[in-house]
Structures are given as C-alpha cells and as structure tokens.
PDB file of C-alpha atoms and ligand atoms in Angstrom:
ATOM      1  CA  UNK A   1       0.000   0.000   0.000  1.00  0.00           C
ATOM      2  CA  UNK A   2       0.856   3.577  -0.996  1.00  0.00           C
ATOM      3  CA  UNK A   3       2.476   5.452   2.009  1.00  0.00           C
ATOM      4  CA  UNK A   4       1.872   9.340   1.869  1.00  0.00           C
ATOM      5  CA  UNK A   5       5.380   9.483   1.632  1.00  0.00           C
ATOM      6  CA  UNK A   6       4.650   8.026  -1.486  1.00  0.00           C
ATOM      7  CA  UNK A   7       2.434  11.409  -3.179  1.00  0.00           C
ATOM      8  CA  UNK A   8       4.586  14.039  -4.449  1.00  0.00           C
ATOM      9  CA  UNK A   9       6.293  11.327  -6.779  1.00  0.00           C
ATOM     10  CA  UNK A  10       3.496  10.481  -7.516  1.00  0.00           C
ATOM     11  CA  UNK A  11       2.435  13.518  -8.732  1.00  0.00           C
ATOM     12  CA  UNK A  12       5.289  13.960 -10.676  1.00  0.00           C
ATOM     13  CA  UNK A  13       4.224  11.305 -13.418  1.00  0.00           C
ATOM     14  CA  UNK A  14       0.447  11.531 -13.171  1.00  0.00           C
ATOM     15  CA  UNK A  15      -1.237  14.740 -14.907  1.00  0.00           C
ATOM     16  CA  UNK A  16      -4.810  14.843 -13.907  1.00  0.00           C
ATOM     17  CA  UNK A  17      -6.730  17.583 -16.153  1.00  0.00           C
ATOM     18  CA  UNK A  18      -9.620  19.574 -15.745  1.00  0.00           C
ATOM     19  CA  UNK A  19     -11.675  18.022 -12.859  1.00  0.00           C
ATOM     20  CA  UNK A  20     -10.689  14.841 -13.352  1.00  0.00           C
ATOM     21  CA  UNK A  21      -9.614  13.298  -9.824  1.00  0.00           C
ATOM     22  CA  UNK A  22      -6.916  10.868  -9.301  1.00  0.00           C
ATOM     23  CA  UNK A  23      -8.512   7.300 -10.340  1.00  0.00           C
ATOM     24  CA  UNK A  24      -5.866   5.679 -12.278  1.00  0.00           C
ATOM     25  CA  UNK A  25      -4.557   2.329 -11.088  1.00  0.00           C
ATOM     26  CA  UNK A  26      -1.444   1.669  -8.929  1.00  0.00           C
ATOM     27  CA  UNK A  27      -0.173   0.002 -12.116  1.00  0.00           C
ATOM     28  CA  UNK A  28      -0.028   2.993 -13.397  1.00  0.00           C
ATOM     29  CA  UNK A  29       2.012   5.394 -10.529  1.00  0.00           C
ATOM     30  CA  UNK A  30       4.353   1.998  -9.693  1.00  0.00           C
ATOM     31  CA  UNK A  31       5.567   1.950 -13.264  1.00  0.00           C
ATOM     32  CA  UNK A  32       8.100   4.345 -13.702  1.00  0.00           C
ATOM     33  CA  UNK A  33       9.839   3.411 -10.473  1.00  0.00           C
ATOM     34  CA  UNK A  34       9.979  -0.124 -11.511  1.00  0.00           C
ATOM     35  CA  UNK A  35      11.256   1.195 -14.798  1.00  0.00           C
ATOM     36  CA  UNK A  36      13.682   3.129 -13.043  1.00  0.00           C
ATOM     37  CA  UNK A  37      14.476   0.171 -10.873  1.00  0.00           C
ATOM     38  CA  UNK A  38      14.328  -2.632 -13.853  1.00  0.00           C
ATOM     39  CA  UNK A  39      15.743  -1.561 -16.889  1.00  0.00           C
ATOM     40  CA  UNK A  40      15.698  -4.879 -18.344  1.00  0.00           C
ATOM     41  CA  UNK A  41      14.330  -4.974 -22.027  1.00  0.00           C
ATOM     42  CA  UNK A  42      12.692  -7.677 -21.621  1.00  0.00           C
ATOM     43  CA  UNK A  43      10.505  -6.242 -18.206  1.00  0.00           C
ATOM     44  CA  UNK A  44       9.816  -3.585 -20.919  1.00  0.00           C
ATOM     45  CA  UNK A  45       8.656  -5.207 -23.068  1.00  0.00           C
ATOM     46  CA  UNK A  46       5.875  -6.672 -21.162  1.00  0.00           C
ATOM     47  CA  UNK A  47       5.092  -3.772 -19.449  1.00  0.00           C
ATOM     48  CA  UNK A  48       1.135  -2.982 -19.236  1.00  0.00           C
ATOM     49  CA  UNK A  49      -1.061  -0.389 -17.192  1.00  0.00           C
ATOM     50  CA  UNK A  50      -4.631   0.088 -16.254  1.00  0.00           C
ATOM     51  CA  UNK A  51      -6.221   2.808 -16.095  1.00  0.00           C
ATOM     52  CA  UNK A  52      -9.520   4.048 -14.498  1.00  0.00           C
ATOM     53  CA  UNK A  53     -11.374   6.034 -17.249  1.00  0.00           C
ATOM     54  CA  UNK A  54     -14.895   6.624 -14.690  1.00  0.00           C
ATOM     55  CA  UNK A  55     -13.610   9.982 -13.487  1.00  0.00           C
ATOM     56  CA  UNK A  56     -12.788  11.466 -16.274  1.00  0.00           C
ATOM     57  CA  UNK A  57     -16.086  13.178 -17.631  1.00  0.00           C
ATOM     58  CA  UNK A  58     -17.190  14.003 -20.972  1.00  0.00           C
ATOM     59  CA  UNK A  59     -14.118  16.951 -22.114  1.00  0.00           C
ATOM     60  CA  UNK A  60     -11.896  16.031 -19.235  1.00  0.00           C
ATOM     61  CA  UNK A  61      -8.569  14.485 -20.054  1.00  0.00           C
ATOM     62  CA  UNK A  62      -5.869  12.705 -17.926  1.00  0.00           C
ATOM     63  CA  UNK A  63      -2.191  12.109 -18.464  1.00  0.00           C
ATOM     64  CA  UNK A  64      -0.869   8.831 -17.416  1.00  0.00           C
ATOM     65  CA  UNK A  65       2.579   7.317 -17.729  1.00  0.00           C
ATOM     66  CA  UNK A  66       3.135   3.868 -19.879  1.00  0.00           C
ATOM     67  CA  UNK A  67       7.025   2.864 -20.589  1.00  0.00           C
ATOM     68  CA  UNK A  68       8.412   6.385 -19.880  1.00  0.00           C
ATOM     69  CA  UNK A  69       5.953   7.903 -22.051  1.00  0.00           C
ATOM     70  CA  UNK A  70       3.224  10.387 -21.198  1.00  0.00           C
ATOM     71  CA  UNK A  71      -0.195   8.633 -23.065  1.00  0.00           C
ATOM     72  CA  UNK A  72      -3.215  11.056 -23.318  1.00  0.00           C
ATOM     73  CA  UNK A  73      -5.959   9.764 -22.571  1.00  0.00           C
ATOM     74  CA  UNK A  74      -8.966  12.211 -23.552  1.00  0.00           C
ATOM     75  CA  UNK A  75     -12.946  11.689 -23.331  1.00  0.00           C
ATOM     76  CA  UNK A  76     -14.316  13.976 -26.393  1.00  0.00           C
ATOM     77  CA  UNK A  77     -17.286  15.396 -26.507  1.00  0.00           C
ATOM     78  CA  UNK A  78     -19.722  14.728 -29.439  1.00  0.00           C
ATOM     79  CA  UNK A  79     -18.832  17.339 -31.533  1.00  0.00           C
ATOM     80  CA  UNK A  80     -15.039  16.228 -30.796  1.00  0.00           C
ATOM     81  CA  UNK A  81     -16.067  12.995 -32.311  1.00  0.00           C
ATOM     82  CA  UNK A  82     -17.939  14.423 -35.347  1.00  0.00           C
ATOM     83  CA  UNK A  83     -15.063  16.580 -35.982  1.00  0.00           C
ATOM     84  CA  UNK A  84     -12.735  13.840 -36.045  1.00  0.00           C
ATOM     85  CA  UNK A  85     -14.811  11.611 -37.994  1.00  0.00           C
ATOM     86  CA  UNK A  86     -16.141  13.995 -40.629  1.00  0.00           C
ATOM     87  CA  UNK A  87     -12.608  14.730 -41.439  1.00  0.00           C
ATOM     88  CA  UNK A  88     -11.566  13.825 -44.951  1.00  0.00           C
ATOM     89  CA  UNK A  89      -8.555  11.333 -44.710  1.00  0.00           C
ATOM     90  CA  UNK A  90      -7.444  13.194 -48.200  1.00  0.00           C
ATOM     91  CA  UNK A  91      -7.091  16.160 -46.256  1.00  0.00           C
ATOM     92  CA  UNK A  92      -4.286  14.676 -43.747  1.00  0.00           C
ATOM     93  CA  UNK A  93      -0.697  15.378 -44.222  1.00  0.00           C
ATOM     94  CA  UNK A  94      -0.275  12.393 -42.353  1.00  0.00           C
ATOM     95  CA  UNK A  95      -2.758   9.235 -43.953  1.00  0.00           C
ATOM     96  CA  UNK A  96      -1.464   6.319 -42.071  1.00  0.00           C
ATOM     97  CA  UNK A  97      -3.617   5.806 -38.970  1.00  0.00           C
ATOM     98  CA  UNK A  98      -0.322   5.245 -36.632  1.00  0.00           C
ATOM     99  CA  UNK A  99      -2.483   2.454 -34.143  1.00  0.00           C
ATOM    100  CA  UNK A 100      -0.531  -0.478 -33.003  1.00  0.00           C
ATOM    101  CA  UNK A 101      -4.146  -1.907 -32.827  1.00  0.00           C
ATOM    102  CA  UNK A 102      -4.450  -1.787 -36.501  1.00  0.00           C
ATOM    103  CA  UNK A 103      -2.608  -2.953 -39.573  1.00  0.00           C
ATOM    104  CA  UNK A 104       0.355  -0.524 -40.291  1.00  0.00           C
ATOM    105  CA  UNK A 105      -1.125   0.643 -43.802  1.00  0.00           C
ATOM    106  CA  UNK A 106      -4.666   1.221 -42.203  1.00  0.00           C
ATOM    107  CA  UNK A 107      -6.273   5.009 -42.971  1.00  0.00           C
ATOM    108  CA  UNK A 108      -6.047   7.529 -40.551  1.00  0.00           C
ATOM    109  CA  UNK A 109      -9.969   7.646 -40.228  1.00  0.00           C
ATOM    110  CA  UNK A 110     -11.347   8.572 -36.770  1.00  0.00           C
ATOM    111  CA  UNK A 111     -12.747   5.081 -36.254  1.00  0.00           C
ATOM    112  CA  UNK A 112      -9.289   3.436 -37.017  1.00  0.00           C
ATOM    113  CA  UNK A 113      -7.675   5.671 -34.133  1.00  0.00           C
ATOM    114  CA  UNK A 114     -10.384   4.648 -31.896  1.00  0.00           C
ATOM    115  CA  UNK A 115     -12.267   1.717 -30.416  1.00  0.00           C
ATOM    116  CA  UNK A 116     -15.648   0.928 -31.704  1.00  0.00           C
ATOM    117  CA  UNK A 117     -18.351   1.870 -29.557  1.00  0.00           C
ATOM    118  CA  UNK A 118     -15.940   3.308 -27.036  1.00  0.00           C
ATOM    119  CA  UNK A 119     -15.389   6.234 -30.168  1.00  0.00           C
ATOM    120  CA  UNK A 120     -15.586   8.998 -27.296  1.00  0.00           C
ATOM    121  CA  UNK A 121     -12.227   7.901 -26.641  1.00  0.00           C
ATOM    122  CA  UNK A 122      -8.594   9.033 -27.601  1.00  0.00           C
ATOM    123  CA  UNK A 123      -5.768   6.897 -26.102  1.00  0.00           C
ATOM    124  CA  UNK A 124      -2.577   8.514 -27.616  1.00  0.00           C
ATOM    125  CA  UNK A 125       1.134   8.696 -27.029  1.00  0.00           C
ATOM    126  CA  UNK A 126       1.552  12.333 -26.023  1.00  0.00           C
ATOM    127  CA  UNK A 127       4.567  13.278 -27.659  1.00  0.00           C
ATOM    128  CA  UNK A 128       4.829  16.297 -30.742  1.00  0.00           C
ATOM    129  CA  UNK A 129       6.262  13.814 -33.785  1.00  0.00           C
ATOM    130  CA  UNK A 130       8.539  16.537 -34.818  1.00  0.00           C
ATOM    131  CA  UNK A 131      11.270  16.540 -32.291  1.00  0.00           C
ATOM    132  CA  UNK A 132       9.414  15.356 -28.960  1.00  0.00           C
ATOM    133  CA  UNK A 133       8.111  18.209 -27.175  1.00  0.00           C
ATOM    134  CA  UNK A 134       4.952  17.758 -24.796  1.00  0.00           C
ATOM    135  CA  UNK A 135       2.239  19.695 -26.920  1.00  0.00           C
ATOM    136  CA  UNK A 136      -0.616  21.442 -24.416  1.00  0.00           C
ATOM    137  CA  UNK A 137      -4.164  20.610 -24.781  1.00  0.00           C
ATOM    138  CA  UNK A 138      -4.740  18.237 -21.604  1.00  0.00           C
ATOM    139  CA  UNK A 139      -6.086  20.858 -19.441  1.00  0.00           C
ATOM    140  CA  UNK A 140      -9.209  23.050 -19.848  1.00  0.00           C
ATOM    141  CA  UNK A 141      -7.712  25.609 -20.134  1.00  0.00           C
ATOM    142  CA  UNK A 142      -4.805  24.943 -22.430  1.00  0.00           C
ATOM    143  CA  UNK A 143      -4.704  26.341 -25.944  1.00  0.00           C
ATOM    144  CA  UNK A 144      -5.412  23.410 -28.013  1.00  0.00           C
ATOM    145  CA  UNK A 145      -4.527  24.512 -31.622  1.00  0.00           C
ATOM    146  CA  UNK A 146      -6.562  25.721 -34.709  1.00  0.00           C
ATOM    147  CA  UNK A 147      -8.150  22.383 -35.020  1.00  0.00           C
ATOM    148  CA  UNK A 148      -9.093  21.983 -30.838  1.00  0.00           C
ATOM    149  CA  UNK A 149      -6.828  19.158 -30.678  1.00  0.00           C
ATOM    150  CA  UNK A 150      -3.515  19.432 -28.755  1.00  0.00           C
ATOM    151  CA  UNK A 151      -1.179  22.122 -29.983  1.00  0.00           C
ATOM    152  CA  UNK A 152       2.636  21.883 -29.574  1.00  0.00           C
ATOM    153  CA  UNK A 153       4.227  25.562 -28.885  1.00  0.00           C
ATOM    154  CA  UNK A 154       7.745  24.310 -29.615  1.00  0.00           C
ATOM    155  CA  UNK A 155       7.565  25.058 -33.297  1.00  0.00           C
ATOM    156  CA  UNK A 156       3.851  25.633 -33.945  1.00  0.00           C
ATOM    157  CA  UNK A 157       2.457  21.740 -34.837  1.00  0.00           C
ATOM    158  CA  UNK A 158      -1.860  21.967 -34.514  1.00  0.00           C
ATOM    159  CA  UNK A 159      -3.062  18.270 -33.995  1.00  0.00           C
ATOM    160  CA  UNK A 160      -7.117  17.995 -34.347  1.00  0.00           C
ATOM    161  CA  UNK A 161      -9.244  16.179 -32.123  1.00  0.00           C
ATOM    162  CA  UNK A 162      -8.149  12.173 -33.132  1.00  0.00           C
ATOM    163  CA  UNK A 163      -4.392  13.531 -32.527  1.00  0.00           C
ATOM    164  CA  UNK A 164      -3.848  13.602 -36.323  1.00  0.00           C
ATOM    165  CA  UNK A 165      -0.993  16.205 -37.487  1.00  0.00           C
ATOM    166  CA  UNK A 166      -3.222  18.802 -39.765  1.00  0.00           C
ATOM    167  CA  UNK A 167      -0.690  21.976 -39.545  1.00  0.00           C
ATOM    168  CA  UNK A 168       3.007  22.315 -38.870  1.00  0.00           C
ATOM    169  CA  UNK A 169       6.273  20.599 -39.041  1.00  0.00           C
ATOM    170  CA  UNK A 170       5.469  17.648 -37.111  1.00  0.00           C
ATOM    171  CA  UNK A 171       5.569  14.692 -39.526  1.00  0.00           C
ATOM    172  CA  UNK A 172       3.213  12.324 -38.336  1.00  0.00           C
ATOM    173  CA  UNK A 173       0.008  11.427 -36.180  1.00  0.00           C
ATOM    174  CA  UNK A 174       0.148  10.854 -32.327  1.00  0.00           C
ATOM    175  CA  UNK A 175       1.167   7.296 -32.093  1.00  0.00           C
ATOM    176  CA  UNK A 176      -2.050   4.949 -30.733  1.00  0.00           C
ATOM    177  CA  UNK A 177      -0.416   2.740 -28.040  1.00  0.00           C
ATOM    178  CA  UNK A 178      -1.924  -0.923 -28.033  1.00  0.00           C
ATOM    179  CA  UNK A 179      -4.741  -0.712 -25.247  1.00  0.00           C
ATOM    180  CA  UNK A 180      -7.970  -2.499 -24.743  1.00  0.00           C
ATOM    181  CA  UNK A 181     -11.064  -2.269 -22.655  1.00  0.00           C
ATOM    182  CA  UNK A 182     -10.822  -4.746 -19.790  1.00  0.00           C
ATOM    183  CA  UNK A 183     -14.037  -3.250 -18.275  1.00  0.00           C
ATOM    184  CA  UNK A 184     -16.616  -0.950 -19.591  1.00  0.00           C
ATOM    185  CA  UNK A 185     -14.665   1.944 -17.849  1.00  0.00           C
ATOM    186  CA  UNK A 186     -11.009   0.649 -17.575  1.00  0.00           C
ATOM    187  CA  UNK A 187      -8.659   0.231 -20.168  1.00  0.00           C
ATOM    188  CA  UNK A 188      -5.281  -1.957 -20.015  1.00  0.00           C
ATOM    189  CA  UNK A 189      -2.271   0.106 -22.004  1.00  0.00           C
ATOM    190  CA  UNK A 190       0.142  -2.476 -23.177  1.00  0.00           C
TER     191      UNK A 190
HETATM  192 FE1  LIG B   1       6.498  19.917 -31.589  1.00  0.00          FE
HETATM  193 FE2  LIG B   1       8.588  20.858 -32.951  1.00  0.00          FE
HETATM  194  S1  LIG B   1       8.589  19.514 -31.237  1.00  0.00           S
HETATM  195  S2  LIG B   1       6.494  21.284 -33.246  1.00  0.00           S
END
C-alpha cells in the first residue's frame, strides 16, 4: 500500500486535467519506479497499465505514464467525435492511422484511431512527432490549436481532435499505443 510518503512522486508522473480526480490504477504510478528500478528490455517489453477512465467526464482528459511515455488519454465530446470523424482522410498530411491496434497501412480515419463503440475515446502517445516536445491541450484551459486538438508551442504543430498532425512541421500522427477495454470503464495500455 501507498504510504503518503509516497504522493509528491506520484504527482510527478500523473497529470490529472480539468476536474478529473486521481482514479488511475497503482499500475499505473508503480511503473516508472519499476522502470527506473528494472531496466531490463525484456521487463519492458511486457510492461502494461490500467487505467480508471470513470472519473474522467465528458471533455476532461488525464495524463498517465506507460514505458516512460506520457499517453493522453482524452474523453471527447460529441462534436469532438464528429469533428474527427467527418474529417476527410485526403485532407491529412499524415494518412497512415499510426495504431498499433491496426494494420500498419490502415487510414487515418477517426474510427481506425479509436475503439468501436468506445469512439468517445482518444488513447494517444503524447509526444509532438517533430522533435518530442509535450504539446498542451490536456487541461481546460490549455490552448489546443486551430483544429481543438492538442497544440505543440515548440515550433507551432496543430493536432485535431483524433491527434492527427493537420498543420506544422510535425511529420506524423500521435502514435495509438496498443490498449484495450478490460471493463466498460477501464482500459489496459500495453
Ligand atoms: Fe512539436 Fe517541434 S517539437 S512542433
């Protein structure tokens, strides 16, 4: 069990946006200290998390760490969705859909960067593809780009609302981690 001791590390790898209260597994807070710990490429390769989506209400976002790497994890509203679906995958600079849950070649659609039925949700890795900058667009608050996505104010890349590159240098989509649903509100990253 967690001592309190044990919070402002904590805090240091979990982001919790917007209203969203603290929810996500101790899978998830434990990793990067067994990463730390375990370097081992094989541990790191097997390396999973769950996360606790219930909190996090229709706009809200969380941050949560998997291998190292910050993973947004965003429930979009309806017109979020629509936006993201609607888009043309012509339109994309970047056309590949960039899931490790789908074939490599698969389109960039909304639906391909999501999970069916669960569409209100984004799982991506949160790192700019340019040269690995944090872009903002987690909290409320944050500016979020010209296409309400995540914007990264390194050198000016505007990702839309599936995390799909639409303006600026950044080459490619946010990565889509492998995850599943293990639950109807819980989701296993890895
Ligand atoms: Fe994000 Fe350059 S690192 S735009």
């Amino acid at each position: 069990m967690a001592s309190h001791a044990d919070e402002p590390n904590r805090r240091d790898f979990i982001v919790i946006a917007g209203n969203a209260f603290a929810a996500v597994g101790a899978a998830v807070t434990m990793w990067p200290f067994i990463h730390q710990m375990n370097p081992d490429k094989s541990a790191q390769a097997l390396a999973s998390t769950e996360v606790d989506l219930a909190p996090v209400k229709t706009g809200q976002a969380i941050t949560v760490m998997w291998r190292s790497k910050p993973v947004f994890v965003r429930n979009r509203t309806a017109e979020e969705v629509k936006a993201a679906a609607d888009t043309p995958v012509k339109d994309l600079p970047d056309n590949v859909s960039r899931n490790a849950n789908q074939p490599p070649n698969a389109p960039a659609t909304d639906a391909n960067r999501t999970i069916k039925g669960k569409e209100n949700w984004l799982v991506a890795v949160g790192i700019c593809t340019h040269l690995g900058c944090i872009p903002k667009g987690q909290a409320l608050g944050d500016e979020k780009g010209e296409y309400k996505g995540w914007f990264c104010p390194c050198h000016g890349s505007h990702y839309d609302t599936s995390g799909r590159i639409r303006k600026g240098p950044a080459p490619r989509n946010f990565d889509i981690p492998p995850y599943a649903f293990v639950s109807d509100t819980k989701i296993k990253i890895g």
